[in-house]
XYZ file of C-alpha atoms in Angstrom:
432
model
C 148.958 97.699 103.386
C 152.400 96.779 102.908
C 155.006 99.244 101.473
C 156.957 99.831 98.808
C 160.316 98.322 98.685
C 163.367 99.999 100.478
C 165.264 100.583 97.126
C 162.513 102.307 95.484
C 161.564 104.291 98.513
C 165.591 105.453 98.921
C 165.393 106.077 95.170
C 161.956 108.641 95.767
C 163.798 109.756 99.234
C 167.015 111.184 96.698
C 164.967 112.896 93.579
C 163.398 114.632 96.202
C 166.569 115.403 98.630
C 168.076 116.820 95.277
C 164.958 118.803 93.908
C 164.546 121.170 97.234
C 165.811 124.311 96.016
C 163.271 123.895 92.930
C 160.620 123.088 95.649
C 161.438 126.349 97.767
C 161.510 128.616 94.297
C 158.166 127.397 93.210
C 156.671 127.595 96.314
C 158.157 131.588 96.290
C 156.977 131.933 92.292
C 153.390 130.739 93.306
C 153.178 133.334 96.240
C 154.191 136.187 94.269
C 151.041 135.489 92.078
C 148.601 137.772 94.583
C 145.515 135.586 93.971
C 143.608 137.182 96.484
C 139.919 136.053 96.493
C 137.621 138.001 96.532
C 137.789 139.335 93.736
C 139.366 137.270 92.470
C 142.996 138.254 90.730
C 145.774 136.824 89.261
C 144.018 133.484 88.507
C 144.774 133.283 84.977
C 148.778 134.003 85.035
C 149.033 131.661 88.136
C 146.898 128.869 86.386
C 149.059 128.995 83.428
C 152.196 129.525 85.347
C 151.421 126.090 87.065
C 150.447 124.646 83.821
C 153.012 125.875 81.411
C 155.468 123.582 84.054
C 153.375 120.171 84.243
C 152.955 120.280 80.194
C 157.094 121.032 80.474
C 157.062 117.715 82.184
C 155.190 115.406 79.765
C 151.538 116.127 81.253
C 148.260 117.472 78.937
C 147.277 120.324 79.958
C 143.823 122.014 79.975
C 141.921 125.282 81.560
C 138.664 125.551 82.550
C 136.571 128.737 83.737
C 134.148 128.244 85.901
C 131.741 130.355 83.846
C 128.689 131.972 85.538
C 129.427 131.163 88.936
C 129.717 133.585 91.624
C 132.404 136.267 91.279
C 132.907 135.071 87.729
C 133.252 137.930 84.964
C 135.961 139.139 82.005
C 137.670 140.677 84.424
C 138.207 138.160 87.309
C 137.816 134.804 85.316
C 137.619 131.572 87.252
C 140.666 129.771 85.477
C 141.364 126.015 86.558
C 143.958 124.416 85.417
C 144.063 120.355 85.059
C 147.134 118.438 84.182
C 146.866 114.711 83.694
C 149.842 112.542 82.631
C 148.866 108.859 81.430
C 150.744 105.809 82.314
C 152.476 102.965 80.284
C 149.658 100.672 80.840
C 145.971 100.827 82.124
C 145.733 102.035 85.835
C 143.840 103.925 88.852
C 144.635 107.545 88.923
C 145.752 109.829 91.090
C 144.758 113.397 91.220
C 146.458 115.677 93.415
C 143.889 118.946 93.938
C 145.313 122.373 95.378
C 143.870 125.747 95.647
C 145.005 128.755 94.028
C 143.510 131.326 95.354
C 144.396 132.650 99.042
C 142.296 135.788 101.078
C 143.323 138.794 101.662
C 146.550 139.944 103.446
C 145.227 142.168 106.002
C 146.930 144.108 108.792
C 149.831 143.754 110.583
C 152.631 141.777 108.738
C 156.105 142.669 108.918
C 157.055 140.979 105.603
C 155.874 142.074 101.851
C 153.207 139.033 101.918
C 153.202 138.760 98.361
C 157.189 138.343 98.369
C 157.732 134.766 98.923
C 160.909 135.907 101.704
C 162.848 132.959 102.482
C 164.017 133.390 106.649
C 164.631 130.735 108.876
C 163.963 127.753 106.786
C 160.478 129.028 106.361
C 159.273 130.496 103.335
C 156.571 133.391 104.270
C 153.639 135.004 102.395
C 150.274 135.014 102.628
C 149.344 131.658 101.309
C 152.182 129.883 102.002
C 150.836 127.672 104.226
C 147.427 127.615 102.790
C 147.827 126.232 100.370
C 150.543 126.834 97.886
C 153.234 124.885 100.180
C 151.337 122.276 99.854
C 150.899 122.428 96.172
C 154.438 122.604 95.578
C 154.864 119.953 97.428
C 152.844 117.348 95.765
C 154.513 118.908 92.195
C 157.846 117.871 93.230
C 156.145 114.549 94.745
C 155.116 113.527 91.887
C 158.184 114.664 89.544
C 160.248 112.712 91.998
C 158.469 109.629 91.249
C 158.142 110.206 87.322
C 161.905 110.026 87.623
C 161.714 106.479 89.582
C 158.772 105.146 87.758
C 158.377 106.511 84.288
C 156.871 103.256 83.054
C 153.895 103.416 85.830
C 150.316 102.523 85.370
C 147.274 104.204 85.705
C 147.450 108.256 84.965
C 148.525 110.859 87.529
C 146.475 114.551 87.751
C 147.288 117.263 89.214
C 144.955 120.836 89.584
C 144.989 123.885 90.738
C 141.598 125.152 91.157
C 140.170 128.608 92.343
C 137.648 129.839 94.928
C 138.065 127.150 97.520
C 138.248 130.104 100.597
C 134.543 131.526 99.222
C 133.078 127.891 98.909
C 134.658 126.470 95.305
C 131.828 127.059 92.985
C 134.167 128.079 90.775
C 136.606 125.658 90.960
C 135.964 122.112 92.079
C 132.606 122.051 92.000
C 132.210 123.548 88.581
C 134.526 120.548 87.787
C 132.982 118.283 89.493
C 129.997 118.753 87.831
C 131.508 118.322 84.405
C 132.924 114.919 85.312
C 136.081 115.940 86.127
C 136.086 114.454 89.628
C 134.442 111.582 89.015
C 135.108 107.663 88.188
C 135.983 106.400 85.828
C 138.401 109.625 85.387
C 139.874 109.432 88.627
C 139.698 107.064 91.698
C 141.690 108.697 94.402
C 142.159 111.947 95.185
C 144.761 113.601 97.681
C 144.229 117.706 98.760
C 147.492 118.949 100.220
C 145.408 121.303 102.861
C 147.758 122.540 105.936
C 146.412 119.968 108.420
C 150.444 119.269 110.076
C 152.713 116.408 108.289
C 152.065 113.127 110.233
C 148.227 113.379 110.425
C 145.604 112.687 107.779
C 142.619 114.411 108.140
C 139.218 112.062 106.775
C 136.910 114.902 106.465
C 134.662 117.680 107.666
C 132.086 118.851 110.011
C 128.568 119.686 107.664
C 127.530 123.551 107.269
C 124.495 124.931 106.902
C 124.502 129.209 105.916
C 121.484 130.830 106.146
C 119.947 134.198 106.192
C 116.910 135.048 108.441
C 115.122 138.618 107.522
C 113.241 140.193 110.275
C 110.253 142.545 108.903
C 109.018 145.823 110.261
C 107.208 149.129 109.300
C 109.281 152.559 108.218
C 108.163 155.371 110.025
C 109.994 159.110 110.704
C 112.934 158.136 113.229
C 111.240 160.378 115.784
C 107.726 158.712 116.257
C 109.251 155.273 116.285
C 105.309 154.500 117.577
C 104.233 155.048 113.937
C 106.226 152.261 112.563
C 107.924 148.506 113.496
C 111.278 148.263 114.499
C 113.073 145.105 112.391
C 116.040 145.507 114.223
C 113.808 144.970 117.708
C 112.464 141.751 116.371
C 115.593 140.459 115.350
C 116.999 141.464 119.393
C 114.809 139.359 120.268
C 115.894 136.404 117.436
C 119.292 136.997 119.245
C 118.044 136.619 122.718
C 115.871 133.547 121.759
C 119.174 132.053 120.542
C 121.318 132.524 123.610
C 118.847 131.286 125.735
C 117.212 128.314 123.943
C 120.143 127.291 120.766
C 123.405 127.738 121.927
C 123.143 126.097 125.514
C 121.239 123.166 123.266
C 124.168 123.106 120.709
C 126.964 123.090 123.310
C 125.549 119.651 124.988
C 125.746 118.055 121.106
C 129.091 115.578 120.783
C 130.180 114.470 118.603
C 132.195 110.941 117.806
C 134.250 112.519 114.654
C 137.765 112.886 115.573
C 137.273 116.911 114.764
C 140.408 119.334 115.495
C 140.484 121.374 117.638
C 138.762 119.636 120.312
C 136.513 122.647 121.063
C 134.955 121.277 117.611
C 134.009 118.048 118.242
C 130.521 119.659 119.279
C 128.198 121.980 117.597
C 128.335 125.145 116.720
C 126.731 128.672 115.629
C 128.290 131.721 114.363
C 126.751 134.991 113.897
C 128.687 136.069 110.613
C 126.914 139.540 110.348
C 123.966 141.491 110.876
C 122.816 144.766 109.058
C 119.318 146.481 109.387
C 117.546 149.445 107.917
C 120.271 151.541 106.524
C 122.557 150.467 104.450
C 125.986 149.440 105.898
C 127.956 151.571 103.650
C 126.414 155.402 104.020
C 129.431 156.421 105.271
C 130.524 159.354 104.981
C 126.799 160.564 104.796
C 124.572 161.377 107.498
C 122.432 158.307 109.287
C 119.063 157.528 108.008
C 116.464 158.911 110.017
C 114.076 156.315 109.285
C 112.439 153.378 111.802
C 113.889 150.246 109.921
C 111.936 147.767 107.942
C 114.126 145.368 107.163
C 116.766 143.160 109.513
C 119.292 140.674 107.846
C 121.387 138.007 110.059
C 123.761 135.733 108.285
C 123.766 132.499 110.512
C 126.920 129.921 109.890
C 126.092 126.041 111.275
C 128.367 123.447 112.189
C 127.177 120.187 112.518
C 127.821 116.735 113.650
C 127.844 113.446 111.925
C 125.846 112.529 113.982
C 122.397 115.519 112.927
C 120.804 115.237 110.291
C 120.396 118.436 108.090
C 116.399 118.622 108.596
C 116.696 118.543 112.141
C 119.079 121.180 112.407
C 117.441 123.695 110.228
C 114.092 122.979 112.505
C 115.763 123.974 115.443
C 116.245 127.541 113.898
C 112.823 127.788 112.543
C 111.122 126.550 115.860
C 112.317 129.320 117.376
C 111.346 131.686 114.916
C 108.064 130.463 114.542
C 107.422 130.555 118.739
C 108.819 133.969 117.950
C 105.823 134.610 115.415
C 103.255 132.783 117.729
C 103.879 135.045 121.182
C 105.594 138.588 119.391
C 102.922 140.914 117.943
C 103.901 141.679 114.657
C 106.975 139.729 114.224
C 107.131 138.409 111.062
C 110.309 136.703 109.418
C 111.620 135.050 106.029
C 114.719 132.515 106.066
C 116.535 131.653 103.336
C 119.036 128.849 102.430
C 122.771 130.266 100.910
C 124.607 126.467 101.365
C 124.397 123.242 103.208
C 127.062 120.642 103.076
C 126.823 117.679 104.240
C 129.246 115.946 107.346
C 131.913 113.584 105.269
C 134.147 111.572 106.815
C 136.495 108.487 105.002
C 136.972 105.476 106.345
C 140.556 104.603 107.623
C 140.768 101.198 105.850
C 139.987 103.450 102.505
C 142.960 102.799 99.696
C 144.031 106.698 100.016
C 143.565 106.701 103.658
C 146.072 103.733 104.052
C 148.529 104.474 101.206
C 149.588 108.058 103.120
C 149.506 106.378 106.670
C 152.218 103.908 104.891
C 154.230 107.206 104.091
C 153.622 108.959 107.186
C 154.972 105.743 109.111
C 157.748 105.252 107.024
C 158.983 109.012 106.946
C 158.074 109.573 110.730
C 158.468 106.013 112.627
C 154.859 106.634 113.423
C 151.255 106.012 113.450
C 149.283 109.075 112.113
C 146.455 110.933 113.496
C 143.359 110.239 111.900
C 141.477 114.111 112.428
C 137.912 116.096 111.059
C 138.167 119.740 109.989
C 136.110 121.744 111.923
C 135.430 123.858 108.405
C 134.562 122.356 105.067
C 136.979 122.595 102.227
C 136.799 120.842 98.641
C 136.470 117.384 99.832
C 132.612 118.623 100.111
C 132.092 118.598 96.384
C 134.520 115.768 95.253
C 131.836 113.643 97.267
C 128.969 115.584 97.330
C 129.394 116.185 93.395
C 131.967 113.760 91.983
C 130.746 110.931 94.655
C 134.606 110.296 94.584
C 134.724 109.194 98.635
C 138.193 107.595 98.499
C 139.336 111.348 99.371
C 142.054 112.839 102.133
C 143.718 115.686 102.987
C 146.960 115.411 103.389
C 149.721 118.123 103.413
C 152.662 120.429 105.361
C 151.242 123.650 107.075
C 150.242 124.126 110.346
C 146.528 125.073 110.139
C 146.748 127.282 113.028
C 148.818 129.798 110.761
C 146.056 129.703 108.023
C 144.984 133.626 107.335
C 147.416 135.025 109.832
C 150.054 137.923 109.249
C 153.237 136.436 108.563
C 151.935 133.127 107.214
C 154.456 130.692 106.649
C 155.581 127.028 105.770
C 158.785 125.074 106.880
C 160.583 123.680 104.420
C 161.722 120.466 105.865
C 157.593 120.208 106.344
C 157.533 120.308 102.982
C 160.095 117.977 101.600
C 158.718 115.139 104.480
C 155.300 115.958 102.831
C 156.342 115.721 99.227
C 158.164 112.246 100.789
C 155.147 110.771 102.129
C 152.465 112.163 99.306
C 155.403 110.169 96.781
C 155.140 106.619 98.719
C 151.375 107.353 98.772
C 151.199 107.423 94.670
C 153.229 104.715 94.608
C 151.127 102.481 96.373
C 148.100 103.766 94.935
C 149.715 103.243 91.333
C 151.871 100.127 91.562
C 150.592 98.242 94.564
C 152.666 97.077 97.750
C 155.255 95.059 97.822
C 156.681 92.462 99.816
């Protein structure tokens, strides 16, 4: 793909040169909004705070809840806000997706991570990096070019959705499924994830959660004989796993250019495991009971190259040996999500307009990488079967959920720099 011309690239390389102090204060407004999910807060005031500015610039503005999925209520509504601006004359469109919602602060920071404290030529706070840098970003990106180009074609979007960090029921896949990720409404779309400045990353590894229930007997905790022990059965789940699945997983590779490398193979996580008494008794006295019921939470990576039957039968193989030579084990599984691997081709429009940007704003080619996790690329393809789909934005992933998360500014304005050469190309073509 050819770029755009030098003079209109210098023109988009100025509007945003002169709009970085608004770029640093928006990122700061966005992190003071402490959208923490779960539960859920501040959705609405940030949604509208976003919004209120787009339909300030010339773009329609609408909310959405994402009513009656998970977490949803009165109290913690799931409030996405979409912002489309129509061109002069009939066009593709460009949406530009970002998160609102960021997890918890936790432990350990040494800065108010709700703040937004500029140090350094980094602004910090917990989602700064992840994601609302990157939102900011592709604001000013596309305000730039509005400037340049107000006569463009096509139509321009630009959301900020909720729930992405507890799977984006909520957000884009409640959209999704209400056409609002789908052609002819929109034909590329660009998420400004943290996934560094000069690389574009094509996809995602495929999950599969699940939860497996071990069964037993109660009996008085003292004649343990009288009863079935869950939590033994599900021991020996565990040492089924370490001996047969993980050695098995750990030989799977994987083609996918996934980052870290450590990814590019399969992979299990035990996310939790709770038997017979409940996990929150405390500050009671322990149950004194044999217990009848074992839960394990299971989280699995896979490979472009698996297929999503095969990899739930090598769970259930085991179990069902387990059933076969145990006496009395008995189990049930049960599916929470699958996701599917996705991965978009390089010579894809999206893929190739931000390459054009990186190499113009970095005298280089870009890496072409796979997330080891899934974010909401899932349901733009899954749902929305949208597949001309990146991520693209400043951050270094690394820094995601960390105290003292932060993003760099120049990262930023490079970003909002290559994200505007990107829509331009998308929008108006390259030129000679």
């Amino acid at each position: 793909m050819n770029g755009s011309n030098p003079a209109m690239r210098e023109m988009l390389f100025r509007n945003i040169d002169s709009l970085v102090d608004d770029l640093v204060q928006l990122t700061v407004d966005l992190i003071r909004f402490p959208t923490i999910n779960p539960p859920g807060e501040a959705y609405t005031p940030c949604a509208e705070f976003l919004g209120n500015r787009l339909q300030r610039g010339g773009f329609s503005v609408e909310y959405v809840r994402g009513e009656g999925t998970p977490g949803d209520s009165d109290r913690y509504p799931r409030t996405n806000v979409i912002a489309r601006r129509e061109g002069a004359r009939p066009g593709p469109t460009v949406h530009f997706n970002s998160h609102i919602d960021v997890v918890e602060s936790g432990e350990d920071w040494t800065l108010d991570p709700f703040a937004g404290i500029i140090r350094d030529g980094r602004v910090y706070g917990r989602g700064a990096c992840d994601m609302k840098g990157g939102l900011a970003a592709s604001v000013i990106a596309v305000e730039a070019f509005l400037r340049v180009c107000p006569d463009f074609p096509g139509a321009i979007e630009i959301s900020g959705t909720v729930d992405e960090e507890s799977g984006g029921f909520g957000g884009v896949a409640y959209l999704a499924g209400k056409g609002y990720f789908s052609k002819p409404r929109v034909d590329h779309v660009i998420i400004p994830e943290p996934l560094n400045k000069d690389r574009i990353c094509l996809g995602h590894r495929g999950v599969w959660w699940a939860e497996i229930e071990t069964k037993g007997e109660i009996a008085h905790g003292s004649m343990p004989f009288l009863g079935d022990c869950a939590v033994r059965h599900m021991g020996a789940v565990l040492e089924a796993f370490e001996r047969d699945l993980f050695p098995a997983l750990d030989r799977k590779q994987t083609k996918m250019p996934v980052v870290p490398e450590g990814a590019r193979r399969s992979t299990l996580n035990l996310n939790s495991i709770h038997g017979g008494q409940t996990d929150d008794f405390r500050p009671g006295l322990p149950s004194p009971n044999v217990p009848d019921w074992c839960r394990l939470t299971l989280d699995r990576r896979f490979l472009l190259e698996e297929k999503i039957g095969e990899v739930k039968q090598e769970v259930v193989s085991i179990l069902d040996r387990l059933k076969r030579e145990r006496p009395k084990f008995d189990y049930e599984i049960r599916d929470l999500m699958e996701v599917q691997p996705t991965m978009t081709e390089r010579d894809a429009p999206v893929v190739q307009a931000v390459a054009e940007g990186i190499r113009a704003i970095f005298d280089r080619e870009p890496d072409y990488v796979i997330s080891p996790g899934t974010y909401d690329q899932k349901h733009v393809a899954r749902i929305g079967h949208i597949y001309d789909c990146i991520a693209y934005g400043p951050g270094i992933l690394d820094l995601a959920h960390r105290p003292d998360e932060w993003v760099g500014i120049q990262d930023m304005v490079e970003s909002a720099k290559v994200m505007a050469i990107g829509l331009d190309l998308l929008l108006n073509g390259p030129r000679n």
